[in-house]
Short mmCIF file of N, CA and C in Angstrom, two decimals:
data_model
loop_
_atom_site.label_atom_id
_atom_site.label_comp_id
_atom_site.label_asym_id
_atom_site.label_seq_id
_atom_site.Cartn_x
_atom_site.Cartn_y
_atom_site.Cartn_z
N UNK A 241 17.30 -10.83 0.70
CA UNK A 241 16.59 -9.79 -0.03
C UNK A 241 17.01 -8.40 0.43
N UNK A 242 17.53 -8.26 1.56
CA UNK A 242 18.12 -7.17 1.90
C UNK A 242 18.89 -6.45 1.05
N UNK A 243 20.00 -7.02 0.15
CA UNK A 243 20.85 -6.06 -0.55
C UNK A 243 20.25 -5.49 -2.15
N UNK A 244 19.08 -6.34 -2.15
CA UNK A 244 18.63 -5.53 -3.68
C UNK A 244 18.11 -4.40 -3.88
N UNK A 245 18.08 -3.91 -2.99
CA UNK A 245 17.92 -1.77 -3.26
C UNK A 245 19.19 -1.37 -2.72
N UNK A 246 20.21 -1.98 -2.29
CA UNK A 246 21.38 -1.23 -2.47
C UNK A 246 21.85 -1.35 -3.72
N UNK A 247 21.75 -2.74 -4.65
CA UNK A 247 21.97 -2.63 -6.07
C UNK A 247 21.15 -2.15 -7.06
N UNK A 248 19.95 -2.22 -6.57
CA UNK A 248 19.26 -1.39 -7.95
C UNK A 248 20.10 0.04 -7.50
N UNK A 249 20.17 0.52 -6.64
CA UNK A 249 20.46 1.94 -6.41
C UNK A 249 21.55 2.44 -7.46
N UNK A 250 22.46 1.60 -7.80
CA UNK A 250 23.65 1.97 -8.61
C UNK A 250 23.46 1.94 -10.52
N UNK A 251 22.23 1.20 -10.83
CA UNK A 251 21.85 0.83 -11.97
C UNK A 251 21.42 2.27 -12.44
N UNK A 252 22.15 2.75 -13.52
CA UNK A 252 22.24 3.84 -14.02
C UNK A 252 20.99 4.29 -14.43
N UNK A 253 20.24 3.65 -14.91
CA UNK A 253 18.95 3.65 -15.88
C UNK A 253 17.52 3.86 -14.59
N UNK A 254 18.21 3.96 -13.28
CA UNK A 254 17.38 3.99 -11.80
C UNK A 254 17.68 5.33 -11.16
N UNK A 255 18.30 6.02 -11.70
CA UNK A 255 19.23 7.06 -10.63
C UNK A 255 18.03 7.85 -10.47
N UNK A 256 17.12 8.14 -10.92
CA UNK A 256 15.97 8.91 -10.17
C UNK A 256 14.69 8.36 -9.76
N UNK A 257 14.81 6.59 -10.13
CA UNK A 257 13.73 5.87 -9.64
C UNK A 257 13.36 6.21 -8.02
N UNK A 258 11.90 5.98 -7.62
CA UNK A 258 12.34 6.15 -5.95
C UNK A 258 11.99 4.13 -5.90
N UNK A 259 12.84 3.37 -5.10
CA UNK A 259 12.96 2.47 -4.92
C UNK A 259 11.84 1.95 -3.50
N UNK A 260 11.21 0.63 -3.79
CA UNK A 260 10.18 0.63 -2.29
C UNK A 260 10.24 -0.80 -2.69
N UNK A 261 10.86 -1.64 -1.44
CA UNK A 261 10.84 -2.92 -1.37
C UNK A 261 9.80 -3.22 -0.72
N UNK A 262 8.49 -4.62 -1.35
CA UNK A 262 7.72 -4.79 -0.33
C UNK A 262 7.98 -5.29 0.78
N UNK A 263 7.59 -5.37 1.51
CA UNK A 263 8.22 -5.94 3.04
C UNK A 263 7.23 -6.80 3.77
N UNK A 264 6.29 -6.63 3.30
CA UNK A 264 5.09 -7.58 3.92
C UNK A 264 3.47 -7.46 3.07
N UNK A 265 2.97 -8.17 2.93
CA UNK A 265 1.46 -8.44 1.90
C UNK A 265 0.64 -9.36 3.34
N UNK A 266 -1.00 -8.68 3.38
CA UNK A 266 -2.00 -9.10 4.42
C UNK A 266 -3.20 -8.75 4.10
N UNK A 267 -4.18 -9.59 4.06
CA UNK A 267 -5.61 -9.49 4.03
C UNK A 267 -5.80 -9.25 5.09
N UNK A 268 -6.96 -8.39 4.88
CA UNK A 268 -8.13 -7.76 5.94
C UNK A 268 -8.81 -8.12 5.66
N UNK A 269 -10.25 -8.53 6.55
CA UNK A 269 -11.25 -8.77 6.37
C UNK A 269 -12.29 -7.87 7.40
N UNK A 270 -12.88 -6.85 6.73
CA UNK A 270 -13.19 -5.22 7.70
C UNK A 270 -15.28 -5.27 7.05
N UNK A 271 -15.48 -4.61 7.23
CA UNK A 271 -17.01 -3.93 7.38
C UNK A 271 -16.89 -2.36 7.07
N UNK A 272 -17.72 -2.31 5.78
CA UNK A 272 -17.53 -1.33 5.02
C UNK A 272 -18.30 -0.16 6.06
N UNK A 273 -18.32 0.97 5.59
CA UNK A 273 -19.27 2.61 6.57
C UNK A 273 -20.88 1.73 6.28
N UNK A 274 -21.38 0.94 5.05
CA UNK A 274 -22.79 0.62 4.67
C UNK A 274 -22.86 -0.81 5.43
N UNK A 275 -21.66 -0.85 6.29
CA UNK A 275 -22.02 -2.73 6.64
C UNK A 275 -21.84 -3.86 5.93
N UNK A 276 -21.69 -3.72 4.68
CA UNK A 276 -21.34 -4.27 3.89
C UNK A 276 -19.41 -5.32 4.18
N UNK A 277 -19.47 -6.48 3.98
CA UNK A 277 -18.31 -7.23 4.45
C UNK A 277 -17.43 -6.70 3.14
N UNK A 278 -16.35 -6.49 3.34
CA UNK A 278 -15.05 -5.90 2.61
C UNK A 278 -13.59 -7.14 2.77
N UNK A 279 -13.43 -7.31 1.94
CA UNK A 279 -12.16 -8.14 1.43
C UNK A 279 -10.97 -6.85 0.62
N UNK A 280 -9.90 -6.54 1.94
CA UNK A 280 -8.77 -5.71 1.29
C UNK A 280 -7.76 -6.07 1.31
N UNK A 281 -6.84 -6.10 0.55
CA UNK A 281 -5.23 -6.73 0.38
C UNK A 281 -4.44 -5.46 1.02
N UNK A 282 -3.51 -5.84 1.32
CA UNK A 282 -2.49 -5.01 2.35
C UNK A 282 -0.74 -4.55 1.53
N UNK A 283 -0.94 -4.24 1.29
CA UNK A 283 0.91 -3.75 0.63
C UNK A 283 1.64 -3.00 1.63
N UNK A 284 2.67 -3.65 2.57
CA UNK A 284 3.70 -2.39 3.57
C UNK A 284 4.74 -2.66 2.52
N UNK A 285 4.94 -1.70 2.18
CA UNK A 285 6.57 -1.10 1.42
C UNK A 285 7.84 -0.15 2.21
N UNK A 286 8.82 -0.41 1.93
CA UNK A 286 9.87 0.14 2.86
C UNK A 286 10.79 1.03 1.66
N UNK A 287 11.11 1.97 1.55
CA UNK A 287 12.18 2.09 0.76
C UNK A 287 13.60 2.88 1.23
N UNK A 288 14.16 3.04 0.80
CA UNK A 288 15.82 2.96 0.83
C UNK A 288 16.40 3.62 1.79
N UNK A 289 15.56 4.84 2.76
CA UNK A 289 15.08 5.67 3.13
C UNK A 289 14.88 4.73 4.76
N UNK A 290 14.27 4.30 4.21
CA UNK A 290 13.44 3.84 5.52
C UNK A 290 11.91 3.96 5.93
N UNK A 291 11.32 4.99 5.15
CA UNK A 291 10.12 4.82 5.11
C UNK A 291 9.29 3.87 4.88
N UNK A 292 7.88 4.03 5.14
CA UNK A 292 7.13 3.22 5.33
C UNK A 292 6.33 3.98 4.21
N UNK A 293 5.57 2.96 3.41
CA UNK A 293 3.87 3.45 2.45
C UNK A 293 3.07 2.21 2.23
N UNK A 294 2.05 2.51 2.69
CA UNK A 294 0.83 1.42 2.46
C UNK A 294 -0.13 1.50 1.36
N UNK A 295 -0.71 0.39 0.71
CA UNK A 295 -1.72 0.54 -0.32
C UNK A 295 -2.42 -0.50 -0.03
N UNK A 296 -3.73 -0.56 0.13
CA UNK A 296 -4.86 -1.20 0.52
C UNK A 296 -5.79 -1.21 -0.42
N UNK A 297 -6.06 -2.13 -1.24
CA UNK A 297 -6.87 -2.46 -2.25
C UNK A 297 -8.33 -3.37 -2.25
N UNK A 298 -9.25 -3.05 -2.92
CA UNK A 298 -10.77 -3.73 -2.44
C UNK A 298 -10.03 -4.50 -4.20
N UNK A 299 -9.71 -5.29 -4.18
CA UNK A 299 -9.93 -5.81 -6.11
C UNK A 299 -11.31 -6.10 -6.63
N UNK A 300 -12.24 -6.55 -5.53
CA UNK A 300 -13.53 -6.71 -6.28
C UNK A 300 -14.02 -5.44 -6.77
N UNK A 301 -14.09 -4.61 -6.52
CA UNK A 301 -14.90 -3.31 -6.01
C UNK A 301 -13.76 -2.18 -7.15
N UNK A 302 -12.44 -2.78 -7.04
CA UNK A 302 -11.58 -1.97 -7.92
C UNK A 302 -11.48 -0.59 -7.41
N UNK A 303 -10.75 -0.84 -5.98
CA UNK A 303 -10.38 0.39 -5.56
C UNK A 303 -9.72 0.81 -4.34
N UNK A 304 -8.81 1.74 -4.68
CA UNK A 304 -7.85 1.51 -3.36
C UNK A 304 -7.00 2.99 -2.55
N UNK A 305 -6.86 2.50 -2.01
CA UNK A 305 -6.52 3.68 -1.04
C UNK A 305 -4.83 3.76 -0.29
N UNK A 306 -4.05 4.65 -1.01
CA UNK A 306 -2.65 4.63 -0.57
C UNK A 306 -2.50 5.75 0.06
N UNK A 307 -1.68 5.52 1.42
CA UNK A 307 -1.07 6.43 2.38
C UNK A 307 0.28 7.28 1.45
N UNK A 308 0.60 8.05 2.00
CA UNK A 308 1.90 8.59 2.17
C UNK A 308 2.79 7.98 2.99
N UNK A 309 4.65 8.31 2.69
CA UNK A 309 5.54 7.94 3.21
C UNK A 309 5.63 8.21 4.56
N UNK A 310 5.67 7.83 5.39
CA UNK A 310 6.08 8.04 6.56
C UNK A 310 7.45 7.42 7.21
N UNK A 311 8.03 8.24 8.20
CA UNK A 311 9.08 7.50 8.89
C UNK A 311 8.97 5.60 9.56
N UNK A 312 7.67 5.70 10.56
CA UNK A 312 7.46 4.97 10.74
C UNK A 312 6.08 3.86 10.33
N UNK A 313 5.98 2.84 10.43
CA UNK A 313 4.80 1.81 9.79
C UNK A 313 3.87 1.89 10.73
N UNK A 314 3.94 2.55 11.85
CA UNK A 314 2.41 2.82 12.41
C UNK A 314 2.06 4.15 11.87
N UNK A 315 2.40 5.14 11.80
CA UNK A 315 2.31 6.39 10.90
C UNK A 315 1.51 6.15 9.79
N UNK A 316 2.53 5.20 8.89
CA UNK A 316 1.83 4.64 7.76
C UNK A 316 0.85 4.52 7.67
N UNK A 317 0.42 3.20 8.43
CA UNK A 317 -0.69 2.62 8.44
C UNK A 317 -2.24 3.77 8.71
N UNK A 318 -2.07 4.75 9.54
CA UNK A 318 -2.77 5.81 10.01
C UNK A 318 -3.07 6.52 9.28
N UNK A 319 -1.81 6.60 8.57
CA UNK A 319 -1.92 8.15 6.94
C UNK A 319 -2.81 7.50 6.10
N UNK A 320 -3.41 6.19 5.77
CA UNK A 320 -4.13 5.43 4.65
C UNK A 320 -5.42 6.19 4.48
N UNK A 321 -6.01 6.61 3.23
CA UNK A 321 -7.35 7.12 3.72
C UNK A 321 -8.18 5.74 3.33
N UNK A 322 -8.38 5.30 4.46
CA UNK A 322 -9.77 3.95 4.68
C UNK A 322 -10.91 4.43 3.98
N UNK A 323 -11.14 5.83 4.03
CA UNK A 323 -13.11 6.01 3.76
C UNK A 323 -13.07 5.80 2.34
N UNK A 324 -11.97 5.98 1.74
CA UNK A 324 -11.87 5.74 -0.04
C UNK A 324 -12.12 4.33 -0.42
N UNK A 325 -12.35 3.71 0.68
CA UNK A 325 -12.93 2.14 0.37
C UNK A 325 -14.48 1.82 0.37
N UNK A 326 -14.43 2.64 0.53
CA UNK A 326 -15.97 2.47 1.23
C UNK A 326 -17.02 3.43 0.45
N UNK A 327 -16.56 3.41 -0.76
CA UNK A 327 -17.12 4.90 -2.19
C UNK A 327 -18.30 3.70 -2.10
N UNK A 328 -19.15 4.40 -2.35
CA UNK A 328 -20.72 4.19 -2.21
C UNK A 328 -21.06 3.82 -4.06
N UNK A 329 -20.48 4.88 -4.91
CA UNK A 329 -20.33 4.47 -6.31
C UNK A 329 -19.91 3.39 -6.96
N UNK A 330 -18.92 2.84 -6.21
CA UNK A 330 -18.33 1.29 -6.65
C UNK A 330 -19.01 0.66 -6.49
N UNK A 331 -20.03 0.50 -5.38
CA UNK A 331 -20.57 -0.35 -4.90
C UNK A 331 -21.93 -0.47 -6.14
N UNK A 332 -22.28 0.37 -6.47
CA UNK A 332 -23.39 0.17 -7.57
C UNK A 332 -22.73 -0.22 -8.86
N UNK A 333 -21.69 -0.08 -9.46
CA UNK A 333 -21.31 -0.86 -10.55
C UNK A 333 -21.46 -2.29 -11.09
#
């Protein structure tokens, strides 16, 4: 799987795509700010670059919270804003 963002890279119809291979998918299982038990899916993406971007998703609750690129995947993981999981409004829907 390594060489397929060196080939999308050349696909004409991509030349200004930004490319982000996933690199790893993980459940959490966390405790919301209300105590409430939270089920979040994990997305680490890498792209061409080398960066790192995370997206952390509640699917029940329908809502999620993505970091910015960073150099490194602990960065990443840090840049996520977590409290956007924890919207008090979703929770009443």
């Amino acid at each position: 799987m390594d060489d397929v963002l060196p080939i999308l890279e050349k696909v004409p119809f991509l030349v200004d795509a930004q490319l982000w291979e996933i690199a790893s998918r993980c459940r959490i299982f966390r405790s919301r700010a209300d105590g409430e038990d939270q089920t979040v899916e994990l997305e680490l993406s890498r792209d061409t670059a080398g960066r790192w971007m995370v997206v952390a998703r509640d699917e029940e609750r329908d809502l999620t919270a993505q970091g910015v690129p960073m150099p490194g995947l602990n960065g990443a993981i840090n840049m996520v804003p977590w409290y956007l999981l924890d919207d008090p409004v979703a929770a009443a829907d």
